[in-house]
Tab-separated table of C-alpha atoms (C1' of nucleotides) in Angstrom:
chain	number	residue	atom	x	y	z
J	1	UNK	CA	15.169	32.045	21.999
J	2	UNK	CA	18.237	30.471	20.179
J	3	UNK	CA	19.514	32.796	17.558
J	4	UNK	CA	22.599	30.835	15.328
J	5	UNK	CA	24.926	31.013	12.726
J	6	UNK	CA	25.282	34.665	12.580
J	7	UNK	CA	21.693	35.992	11.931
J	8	UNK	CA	19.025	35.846	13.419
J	9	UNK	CA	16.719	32.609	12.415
J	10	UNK	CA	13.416	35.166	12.434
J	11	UNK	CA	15.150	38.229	9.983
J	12	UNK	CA	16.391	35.107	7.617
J	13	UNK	CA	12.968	33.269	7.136
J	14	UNK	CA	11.601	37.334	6.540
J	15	UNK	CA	14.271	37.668	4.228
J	16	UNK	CA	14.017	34.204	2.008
J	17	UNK	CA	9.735	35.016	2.392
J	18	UNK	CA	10.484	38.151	0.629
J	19	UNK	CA	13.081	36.415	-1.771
J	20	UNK	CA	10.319	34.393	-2.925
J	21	UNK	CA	7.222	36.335	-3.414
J	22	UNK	CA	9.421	38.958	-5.213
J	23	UNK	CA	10.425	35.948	-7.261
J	24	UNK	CA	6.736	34.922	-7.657
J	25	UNK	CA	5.870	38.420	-8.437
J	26	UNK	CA	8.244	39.212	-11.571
J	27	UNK	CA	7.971	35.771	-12.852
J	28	UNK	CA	4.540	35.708	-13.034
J	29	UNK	CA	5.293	39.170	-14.824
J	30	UNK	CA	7.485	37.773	-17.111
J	31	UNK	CA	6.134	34.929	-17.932
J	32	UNK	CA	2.651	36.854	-19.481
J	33	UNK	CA	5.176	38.290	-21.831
J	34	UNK	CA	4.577	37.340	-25.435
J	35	UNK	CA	8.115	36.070	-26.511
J	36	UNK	CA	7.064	32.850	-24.676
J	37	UNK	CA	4.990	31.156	-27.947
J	38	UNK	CA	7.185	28.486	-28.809
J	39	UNK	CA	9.303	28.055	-26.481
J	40	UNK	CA	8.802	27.747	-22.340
J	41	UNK	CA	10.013	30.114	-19.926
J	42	UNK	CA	12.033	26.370	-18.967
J	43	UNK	CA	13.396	25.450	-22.479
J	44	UNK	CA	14.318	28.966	-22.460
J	45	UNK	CA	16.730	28.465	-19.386
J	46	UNK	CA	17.984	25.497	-20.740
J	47	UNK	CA	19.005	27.269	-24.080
J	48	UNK	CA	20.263	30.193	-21.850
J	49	UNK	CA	22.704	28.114	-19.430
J	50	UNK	CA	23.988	26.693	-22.327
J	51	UNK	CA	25.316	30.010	-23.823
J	52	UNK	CA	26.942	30.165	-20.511
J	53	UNK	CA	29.277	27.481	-20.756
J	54	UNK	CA	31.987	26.123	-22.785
J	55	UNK	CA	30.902	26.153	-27.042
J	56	UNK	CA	31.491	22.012	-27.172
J	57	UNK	CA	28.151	22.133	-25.283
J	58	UNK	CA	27.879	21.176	-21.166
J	59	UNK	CA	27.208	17.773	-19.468
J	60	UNK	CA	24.000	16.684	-18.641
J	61	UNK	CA	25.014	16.526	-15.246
J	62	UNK	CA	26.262	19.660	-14.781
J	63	UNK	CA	23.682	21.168	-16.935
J	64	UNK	CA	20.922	19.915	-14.117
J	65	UNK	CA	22.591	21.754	-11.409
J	66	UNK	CA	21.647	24.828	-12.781
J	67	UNK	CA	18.179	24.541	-13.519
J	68	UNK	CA	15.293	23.669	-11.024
J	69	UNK	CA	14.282	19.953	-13.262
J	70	UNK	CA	14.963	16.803	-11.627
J	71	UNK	CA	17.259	15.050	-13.931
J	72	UNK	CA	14.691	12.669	-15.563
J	73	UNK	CA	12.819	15.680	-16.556
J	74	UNK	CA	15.719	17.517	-18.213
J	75	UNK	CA	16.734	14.327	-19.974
J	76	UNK	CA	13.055	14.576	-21.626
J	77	UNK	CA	13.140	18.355	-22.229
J	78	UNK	CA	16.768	17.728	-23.959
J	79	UNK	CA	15.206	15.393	-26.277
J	80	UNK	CA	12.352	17.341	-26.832
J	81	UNK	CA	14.764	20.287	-27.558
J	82	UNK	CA	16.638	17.955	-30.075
J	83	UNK	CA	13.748	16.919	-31.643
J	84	UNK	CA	13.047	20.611	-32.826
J	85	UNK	CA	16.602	20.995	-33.973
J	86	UNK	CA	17.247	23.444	-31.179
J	87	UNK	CA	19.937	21.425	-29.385
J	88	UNK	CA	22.510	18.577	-30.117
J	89	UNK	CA	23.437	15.495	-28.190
J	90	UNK	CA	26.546	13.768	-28.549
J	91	UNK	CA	27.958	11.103	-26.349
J	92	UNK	CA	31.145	12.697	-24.146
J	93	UNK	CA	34.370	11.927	-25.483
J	94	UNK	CA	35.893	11.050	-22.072
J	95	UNK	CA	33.029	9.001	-20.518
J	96	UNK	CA	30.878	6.696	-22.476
J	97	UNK	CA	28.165	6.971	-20.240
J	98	UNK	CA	28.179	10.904	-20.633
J	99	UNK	CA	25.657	12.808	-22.783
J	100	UNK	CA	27.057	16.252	-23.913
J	101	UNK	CA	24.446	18.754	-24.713
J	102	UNK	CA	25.089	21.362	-27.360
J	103	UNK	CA	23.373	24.841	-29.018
J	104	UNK	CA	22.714	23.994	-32.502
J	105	UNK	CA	23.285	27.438	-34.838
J	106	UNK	CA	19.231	27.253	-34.511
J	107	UNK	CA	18.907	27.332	-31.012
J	108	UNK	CA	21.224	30.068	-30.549
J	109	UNK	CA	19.082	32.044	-32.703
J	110	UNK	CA	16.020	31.477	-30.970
J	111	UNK	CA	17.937	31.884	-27.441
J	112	UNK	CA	19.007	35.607	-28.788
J	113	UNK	CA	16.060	36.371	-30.002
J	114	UNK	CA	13.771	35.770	-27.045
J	115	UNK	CA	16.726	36.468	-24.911
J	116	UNK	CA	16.153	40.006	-26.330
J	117	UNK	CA	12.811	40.459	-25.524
J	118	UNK	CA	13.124	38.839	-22.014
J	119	UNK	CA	15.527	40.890	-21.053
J	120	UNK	CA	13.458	43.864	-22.270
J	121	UNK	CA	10.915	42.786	-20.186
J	122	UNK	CA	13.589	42.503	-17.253
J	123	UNK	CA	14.742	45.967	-17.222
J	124	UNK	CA	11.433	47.222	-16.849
J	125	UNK	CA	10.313	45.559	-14.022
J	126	UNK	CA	13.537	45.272	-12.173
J	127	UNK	CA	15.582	48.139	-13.614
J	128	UNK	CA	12.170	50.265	-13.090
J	129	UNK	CA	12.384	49.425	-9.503
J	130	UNK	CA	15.624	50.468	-7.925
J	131	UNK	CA	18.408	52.853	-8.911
J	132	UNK	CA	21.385	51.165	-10.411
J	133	UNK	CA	23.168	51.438	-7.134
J	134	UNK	CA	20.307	49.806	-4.979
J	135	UNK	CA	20.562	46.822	-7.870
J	136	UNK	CA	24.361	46.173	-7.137
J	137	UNK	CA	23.955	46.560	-4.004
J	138	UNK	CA	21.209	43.546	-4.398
J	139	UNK	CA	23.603	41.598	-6.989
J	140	UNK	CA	26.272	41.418	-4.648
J	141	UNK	CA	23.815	40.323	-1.344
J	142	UNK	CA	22.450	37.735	-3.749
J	143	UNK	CA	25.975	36.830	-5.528
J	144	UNK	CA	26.968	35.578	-1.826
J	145	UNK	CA	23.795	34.450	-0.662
J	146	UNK	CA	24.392	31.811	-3.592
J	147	UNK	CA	28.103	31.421	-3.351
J	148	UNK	CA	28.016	30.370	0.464
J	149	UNK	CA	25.705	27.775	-0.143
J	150	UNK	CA	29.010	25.427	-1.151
J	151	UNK	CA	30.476	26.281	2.397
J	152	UNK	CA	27.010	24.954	4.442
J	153	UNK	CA	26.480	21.338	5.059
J	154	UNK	CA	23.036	20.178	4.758
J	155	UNK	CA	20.855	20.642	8.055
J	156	UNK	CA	19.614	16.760	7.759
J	157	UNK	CA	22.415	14.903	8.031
J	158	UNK	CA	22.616	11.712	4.962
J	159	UNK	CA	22.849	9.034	7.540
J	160	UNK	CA	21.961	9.974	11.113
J	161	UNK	CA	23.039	6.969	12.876
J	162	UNK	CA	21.671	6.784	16.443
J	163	UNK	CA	23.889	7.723	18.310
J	164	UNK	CA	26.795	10.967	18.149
J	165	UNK	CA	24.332	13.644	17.877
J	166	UNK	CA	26.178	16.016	18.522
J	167	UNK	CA	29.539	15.470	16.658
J	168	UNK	CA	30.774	19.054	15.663
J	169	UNK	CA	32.334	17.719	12.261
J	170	UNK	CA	33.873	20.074	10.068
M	1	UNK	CA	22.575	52.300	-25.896
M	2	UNK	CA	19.443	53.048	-24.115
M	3	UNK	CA	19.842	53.032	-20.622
M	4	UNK	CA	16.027	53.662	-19.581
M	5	UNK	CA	14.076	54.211	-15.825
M	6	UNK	CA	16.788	54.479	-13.119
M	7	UNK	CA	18.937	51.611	-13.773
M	8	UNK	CA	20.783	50.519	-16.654
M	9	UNK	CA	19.274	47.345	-18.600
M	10	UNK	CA	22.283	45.518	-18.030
M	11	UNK	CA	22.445	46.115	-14.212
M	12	UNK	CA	18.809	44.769	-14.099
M	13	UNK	CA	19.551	41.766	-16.271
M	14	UNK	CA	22.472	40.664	-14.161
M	15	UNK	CA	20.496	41.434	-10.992
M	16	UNK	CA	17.170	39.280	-11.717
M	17	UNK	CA	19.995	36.412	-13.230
M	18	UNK	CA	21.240	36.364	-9.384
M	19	UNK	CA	18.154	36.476	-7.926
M	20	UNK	CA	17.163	33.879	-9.958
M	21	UNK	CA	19.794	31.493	-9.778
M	22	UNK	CA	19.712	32.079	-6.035
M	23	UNK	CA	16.261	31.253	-5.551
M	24	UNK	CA	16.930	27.795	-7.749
M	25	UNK	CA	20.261	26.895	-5.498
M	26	UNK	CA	18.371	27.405	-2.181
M	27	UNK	CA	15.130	25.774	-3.454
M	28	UNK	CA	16.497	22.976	-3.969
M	29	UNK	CA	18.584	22.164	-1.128
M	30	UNK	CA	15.366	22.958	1.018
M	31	UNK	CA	13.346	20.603	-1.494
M	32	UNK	CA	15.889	17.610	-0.064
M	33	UNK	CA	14.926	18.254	3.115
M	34	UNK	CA	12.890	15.032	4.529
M	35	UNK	CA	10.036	17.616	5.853
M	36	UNK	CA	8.104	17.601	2.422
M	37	UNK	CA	7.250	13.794	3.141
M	38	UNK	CA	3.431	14.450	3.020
M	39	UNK	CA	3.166	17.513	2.325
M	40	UNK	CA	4.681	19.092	-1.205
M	41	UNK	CA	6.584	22.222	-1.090
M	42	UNK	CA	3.440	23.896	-3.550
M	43	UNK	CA	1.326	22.534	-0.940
M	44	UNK	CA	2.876	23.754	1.928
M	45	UNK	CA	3.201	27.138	0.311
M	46	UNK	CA	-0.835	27.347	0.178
M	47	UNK	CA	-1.203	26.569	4.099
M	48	UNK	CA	1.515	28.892	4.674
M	49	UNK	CA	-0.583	31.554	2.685
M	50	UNK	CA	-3.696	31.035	4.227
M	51	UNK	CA	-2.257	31.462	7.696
M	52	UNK	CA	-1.259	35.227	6.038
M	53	UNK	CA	-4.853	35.531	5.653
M	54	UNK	CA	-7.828	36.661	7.627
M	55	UNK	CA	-9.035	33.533	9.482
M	56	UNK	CA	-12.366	32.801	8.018
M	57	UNK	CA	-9.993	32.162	4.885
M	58	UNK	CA	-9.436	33.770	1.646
M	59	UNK	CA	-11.018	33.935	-1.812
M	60	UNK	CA	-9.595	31.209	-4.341
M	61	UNK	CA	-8.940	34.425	-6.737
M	62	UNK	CA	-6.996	36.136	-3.766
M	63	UNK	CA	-4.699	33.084	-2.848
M	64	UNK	CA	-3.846	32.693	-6.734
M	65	UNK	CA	-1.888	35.722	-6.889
M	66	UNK	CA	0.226	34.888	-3.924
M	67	UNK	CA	1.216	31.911	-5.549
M	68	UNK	CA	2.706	30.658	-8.942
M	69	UNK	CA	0.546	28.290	-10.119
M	70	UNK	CA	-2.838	29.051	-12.920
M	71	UNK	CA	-6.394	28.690	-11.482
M	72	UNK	CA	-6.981	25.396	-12.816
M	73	UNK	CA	-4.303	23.955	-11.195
M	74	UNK	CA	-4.790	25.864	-7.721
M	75	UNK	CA	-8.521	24.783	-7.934
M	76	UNK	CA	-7.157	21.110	-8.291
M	77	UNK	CA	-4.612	21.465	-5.491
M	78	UNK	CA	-7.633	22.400	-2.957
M	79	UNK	CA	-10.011	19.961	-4.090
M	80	UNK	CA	-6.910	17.555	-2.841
M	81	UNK	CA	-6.218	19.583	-0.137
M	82	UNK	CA	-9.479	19.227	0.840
M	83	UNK	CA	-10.286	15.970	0.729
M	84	UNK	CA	-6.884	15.190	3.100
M	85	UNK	CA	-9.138	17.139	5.521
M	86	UNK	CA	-6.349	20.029	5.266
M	87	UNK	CA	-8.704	22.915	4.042
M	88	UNK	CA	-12.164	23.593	3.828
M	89	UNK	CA	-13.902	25.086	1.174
M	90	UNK	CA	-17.238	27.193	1.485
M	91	UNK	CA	-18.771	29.490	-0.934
M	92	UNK	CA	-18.494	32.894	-0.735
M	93	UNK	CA	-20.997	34.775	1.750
M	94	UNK	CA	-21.759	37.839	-0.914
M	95	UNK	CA	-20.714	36.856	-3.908
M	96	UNK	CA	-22.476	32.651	-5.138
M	97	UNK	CA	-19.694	32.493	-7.882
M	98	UNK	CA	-16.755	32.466	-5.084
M	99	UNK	CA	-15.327	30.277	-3.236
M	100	UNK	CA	-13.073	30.912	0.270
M	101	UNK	CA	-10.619	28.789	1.416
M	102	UNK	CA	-10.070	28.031	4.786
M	103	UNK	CA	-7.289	26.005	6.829
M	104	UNK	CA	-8.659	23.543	9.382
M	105	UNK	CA	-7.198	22.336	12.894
M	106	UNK	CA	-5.548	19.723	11.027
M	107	UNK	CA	-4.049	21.658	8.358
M	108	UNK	CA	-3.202	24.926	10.553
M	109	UNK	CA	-1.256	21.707	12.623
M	110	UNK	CA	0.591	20.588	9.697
M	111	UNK	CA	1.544	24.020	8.399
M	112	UNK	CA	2.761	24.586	11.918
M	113	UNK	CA	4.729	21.246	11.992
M	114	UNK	CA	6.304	21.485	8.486
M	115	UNK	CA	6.965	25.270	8.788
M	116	UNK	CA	9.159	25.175	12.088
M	117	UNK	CA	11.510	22.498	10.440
M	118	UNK	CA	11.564	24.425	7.269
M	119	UNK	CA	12.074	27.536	9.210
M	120	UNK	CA	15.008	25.776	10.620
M	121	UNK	CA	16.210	25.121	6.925
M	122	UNK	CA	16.066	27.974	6.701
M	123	UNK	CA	18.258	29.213	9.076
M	124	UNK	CA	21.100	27.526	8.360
M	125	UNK	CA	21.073	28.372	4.679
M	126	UNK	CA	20.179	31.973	4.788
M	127	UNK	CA	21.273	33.144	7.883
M	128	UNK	CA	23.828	31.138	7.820
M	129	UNK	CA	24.933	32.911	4.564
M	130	UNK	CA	24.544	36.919	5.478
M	131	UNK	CA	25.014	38.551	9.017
M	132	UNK	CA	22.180	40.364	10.133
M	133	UNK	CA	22.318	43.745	8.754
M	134	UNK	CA	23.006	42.329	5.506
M	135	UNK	CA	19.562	40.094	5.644
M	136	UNK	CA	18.088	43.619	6.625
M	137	UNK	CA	19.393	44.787	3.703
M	138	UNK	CA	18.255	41.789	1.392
M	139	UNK	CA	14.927	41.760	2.743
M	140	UNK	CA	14.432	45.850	2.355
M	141	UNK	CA	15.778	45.715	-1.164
M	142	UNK	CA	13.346	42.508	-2.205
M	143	UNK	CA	10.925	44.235	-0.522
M	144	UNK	CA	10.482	47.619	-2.199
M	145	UNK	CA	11.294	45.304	-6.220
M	146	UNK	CA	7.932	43.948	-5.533
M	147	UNK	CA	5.926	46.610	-4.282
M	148	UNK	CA	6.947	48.934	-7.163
M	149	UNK	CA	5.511	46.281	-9.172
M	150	UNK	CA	1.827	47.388	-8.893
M	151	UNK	CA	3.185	50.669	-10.255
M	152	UNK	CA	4.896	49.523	-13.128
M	153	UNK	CA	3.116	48.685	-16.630
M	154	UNK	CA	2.906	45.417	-18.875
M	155	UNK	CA	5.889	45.660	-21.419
M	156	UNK	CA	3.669	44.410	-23.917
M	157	UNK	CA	0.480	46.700	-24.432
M	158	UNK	CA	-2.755	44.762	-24.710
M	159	UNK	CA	-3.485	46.218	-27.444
M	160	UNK	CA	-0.655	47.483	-29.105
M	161	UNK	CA	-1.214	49.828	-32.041
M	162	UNK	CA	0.897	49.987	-34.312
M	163	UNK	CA	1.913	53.901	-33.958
M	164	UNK	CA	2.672	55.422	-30.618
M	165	UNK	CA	6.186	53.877	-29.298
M	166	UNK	CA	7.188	56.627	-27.776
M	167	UNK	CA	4.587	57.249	-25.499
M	168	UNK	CA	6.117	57.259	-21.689
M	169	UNK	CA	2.819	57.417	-20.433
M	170	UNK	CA	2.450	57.758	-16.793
Q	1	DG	C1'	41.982	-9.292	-14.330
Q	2	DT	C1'	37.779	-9.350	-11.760
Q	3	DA	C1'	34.375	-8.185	-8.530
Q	4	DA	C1'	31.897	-4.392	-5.881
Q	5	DG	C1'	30.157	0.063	-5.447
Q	6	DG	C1'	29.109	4.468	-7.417
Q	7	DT	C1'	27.710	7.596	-11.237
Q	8	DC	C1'	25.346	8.866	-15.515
Q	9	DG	C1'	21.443	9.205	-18.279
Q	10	DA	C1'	17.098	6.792	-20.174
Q	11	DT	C1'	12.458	4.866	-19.408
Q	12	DG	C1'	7.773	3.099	-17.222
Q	13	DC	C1'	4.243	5.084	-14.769
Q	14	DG	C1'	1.024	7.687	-12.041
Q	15	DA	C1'	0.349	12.477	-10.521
Q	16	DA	C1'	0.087	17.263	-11.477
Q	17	DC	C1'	0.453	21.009	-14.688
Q	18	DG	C1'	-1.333	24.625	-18.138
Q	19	DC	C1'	-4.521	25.840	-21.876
Q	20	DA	C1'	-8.914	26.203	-23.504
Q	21	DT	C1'	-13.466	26.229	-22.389
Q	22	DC	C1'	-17.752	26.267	-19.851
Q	23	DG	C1'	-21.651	27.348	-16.753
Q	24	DA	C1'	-22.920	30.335	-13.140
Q	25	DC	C1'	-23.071	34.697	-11.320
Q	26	DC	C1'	-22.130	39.861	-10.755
Q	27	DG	C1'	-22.591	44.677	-12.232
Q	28	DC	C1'	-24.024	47.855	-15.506
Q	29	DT	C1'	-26.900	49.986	-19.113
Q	30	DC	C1'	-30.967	51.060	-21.164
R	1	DG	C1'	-35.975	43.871	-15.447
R	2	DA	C1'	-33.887	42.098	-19.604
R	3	DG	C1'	-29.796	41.990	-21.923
R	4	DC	C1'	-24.656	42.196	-22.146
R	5	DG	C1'	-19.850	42.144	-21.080
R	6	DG	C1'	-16.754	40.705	-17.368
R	7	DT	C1'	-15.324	37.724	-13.451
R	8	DC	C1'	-15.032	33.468	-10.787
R	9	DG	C1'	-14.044	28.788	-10.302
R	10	DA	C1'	-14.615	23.897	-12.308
R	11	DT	C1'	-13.619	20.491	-15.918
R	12	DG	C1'	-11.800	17.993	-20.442
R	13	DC	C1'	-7.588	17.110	-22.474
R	14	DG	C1'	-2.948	16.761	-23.948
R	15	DT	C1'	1.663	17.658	-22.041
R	16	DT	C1'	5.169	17.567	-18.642
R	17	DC	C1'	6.634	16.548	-14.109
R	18	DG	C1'	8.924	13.665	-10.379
R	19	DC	C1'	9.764	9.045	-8.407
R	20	DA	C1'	11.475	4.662	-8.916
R	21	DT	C1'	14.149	1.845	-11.514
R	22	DC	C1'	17.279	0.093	-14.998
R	23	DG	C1'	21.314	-0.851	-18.003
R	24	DA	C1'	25.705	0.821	-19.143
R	25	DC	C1'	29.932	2.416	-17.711
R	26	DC	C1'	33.667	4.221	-14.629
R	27	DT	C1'	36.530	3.464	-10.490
R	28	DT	C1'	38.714	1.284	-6.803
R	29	DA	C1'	40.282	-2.668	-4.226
R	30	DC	C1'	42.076	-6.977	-4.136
DNA sequence: GTAAGGTCGATGCGAACGCATCGACCGCTC
DNA sequence: GAGCGGTCGATGCGTTCGCATCGACCTTAC
């Protein structure tokens, strides 16, 4: 009864169950770990995604897309963060309403050092699980899983007016 | 340097990185989806569990390691539950410390409600992602990461002494 | 230029979280 | 059967969250 897209709706809400709980199951995991007095298993993504991007320090903005916070939330963590010395804000050179957000020398530190011991933690539970080829084979499901996202509209449309249900769009 | 278990470290990093950042992209698209008006996604996620259960309901202990939330807090989130008329809580028939959690018409009807639109969510962002075999795939993989959880130790010892790194135990 | 609409990040506020702790109860030993 | 360590779930308390809103600023149209 009304399979779509290309799989099936019933194998994709198995799959995104078992997405979660294994999520739910190593994060608990990892989150019993030591490393984690001083600084949150949260701050500690915010410290990480900052090592990912450029060294003048990310956008708030674009810093919030890759982190589950709402944006008021992150814009208290960030201070919270700069209060401790472990981040810097500056105001964005192109946009005066713009906060850049920037690893201070002290953050980085911490973010290596726990990064360290996380990712200790990480190849035990995940690299003692599957073989190295049954983990890229799961990097590269989960790599496109992720990527495709940009390519699907949303399945509630922003404004539903009345009528044209059934405009095919894009 | 020290590859250890089957995979390499780095192999596992990368891996739980993807699975991570794909659980936060898809998250939070189906967090924007109107369903949750009533009923939180944390929320919904404990009716959802109980309908995994046996139907005279589940221990509060038993539901807490389904989901990622402490005790306090899941104790909290059925007292609310609770008083919406949602669950029901009795105490346990052979143990007077426990309590068991039940869902009730009304709650079993709102899972049902809020689950077939977020099933339909679902869908489109998953399976609209991944053909079929590929979900197959997913879902084995994710599957058999958290099962060999139960099998593999804490990182940290509880009591770590100070000799005895090298012990590979079992 | 100036007005209108949209975006960015900060803040007030109530709700929910986690940590620490507690009382009650179970299971075991002696 | 009395005592003792361990488990279960509730509660006090400080912290953090998300929602709603706001001021400041950018952009586009006229």
């Amino acid at each position: 009864m009304g399979e779509q897209g290309h799989g099936g709706a019933r194998r994709a809400v198995q799959t995104w169950e078992s997405l979660f709980r294994a999520q739910v199951t190593i994060m608990r995991r990892l989150q019993s770990d030591p490393v984690w007095d001083g600084v949150t298993l949260r701050e500690y993504d915010v410290l990480f995604s900052l090592t990912k991007g450029p060294d003048e320090g990310m956008r708030l903005r674009d810093l919030n897309e890759l982190i589950l916070l709402s944006q008021p939330s992150l814009s208290r963590m960030v201070d919270r963060l700069a209060s401790r010395g472990l981040v810097e804000r500056r105001s964005a050179p192109d946009d005066a309403r713009g906060t850049v957000v920037r690893l201070t020398p002290a953050g980085a530190r911490v973010q290596r050092s726990v990064g360290r011991a996380h990712a200790r933690a990480i190849a035990t539970y995940v690299g003692g699980a599957l073989d190295d080829d049954e983990l890229a084979t799961l990097q590269d499901l989960l790599e496109r899983l992720r990527a495709a996202q940009a390519s699907i509209p949303d399945v509630a449309p922003p404004a539903a007016s009345d009528a044209g249900e059934d405009a095919p769009g894009a």
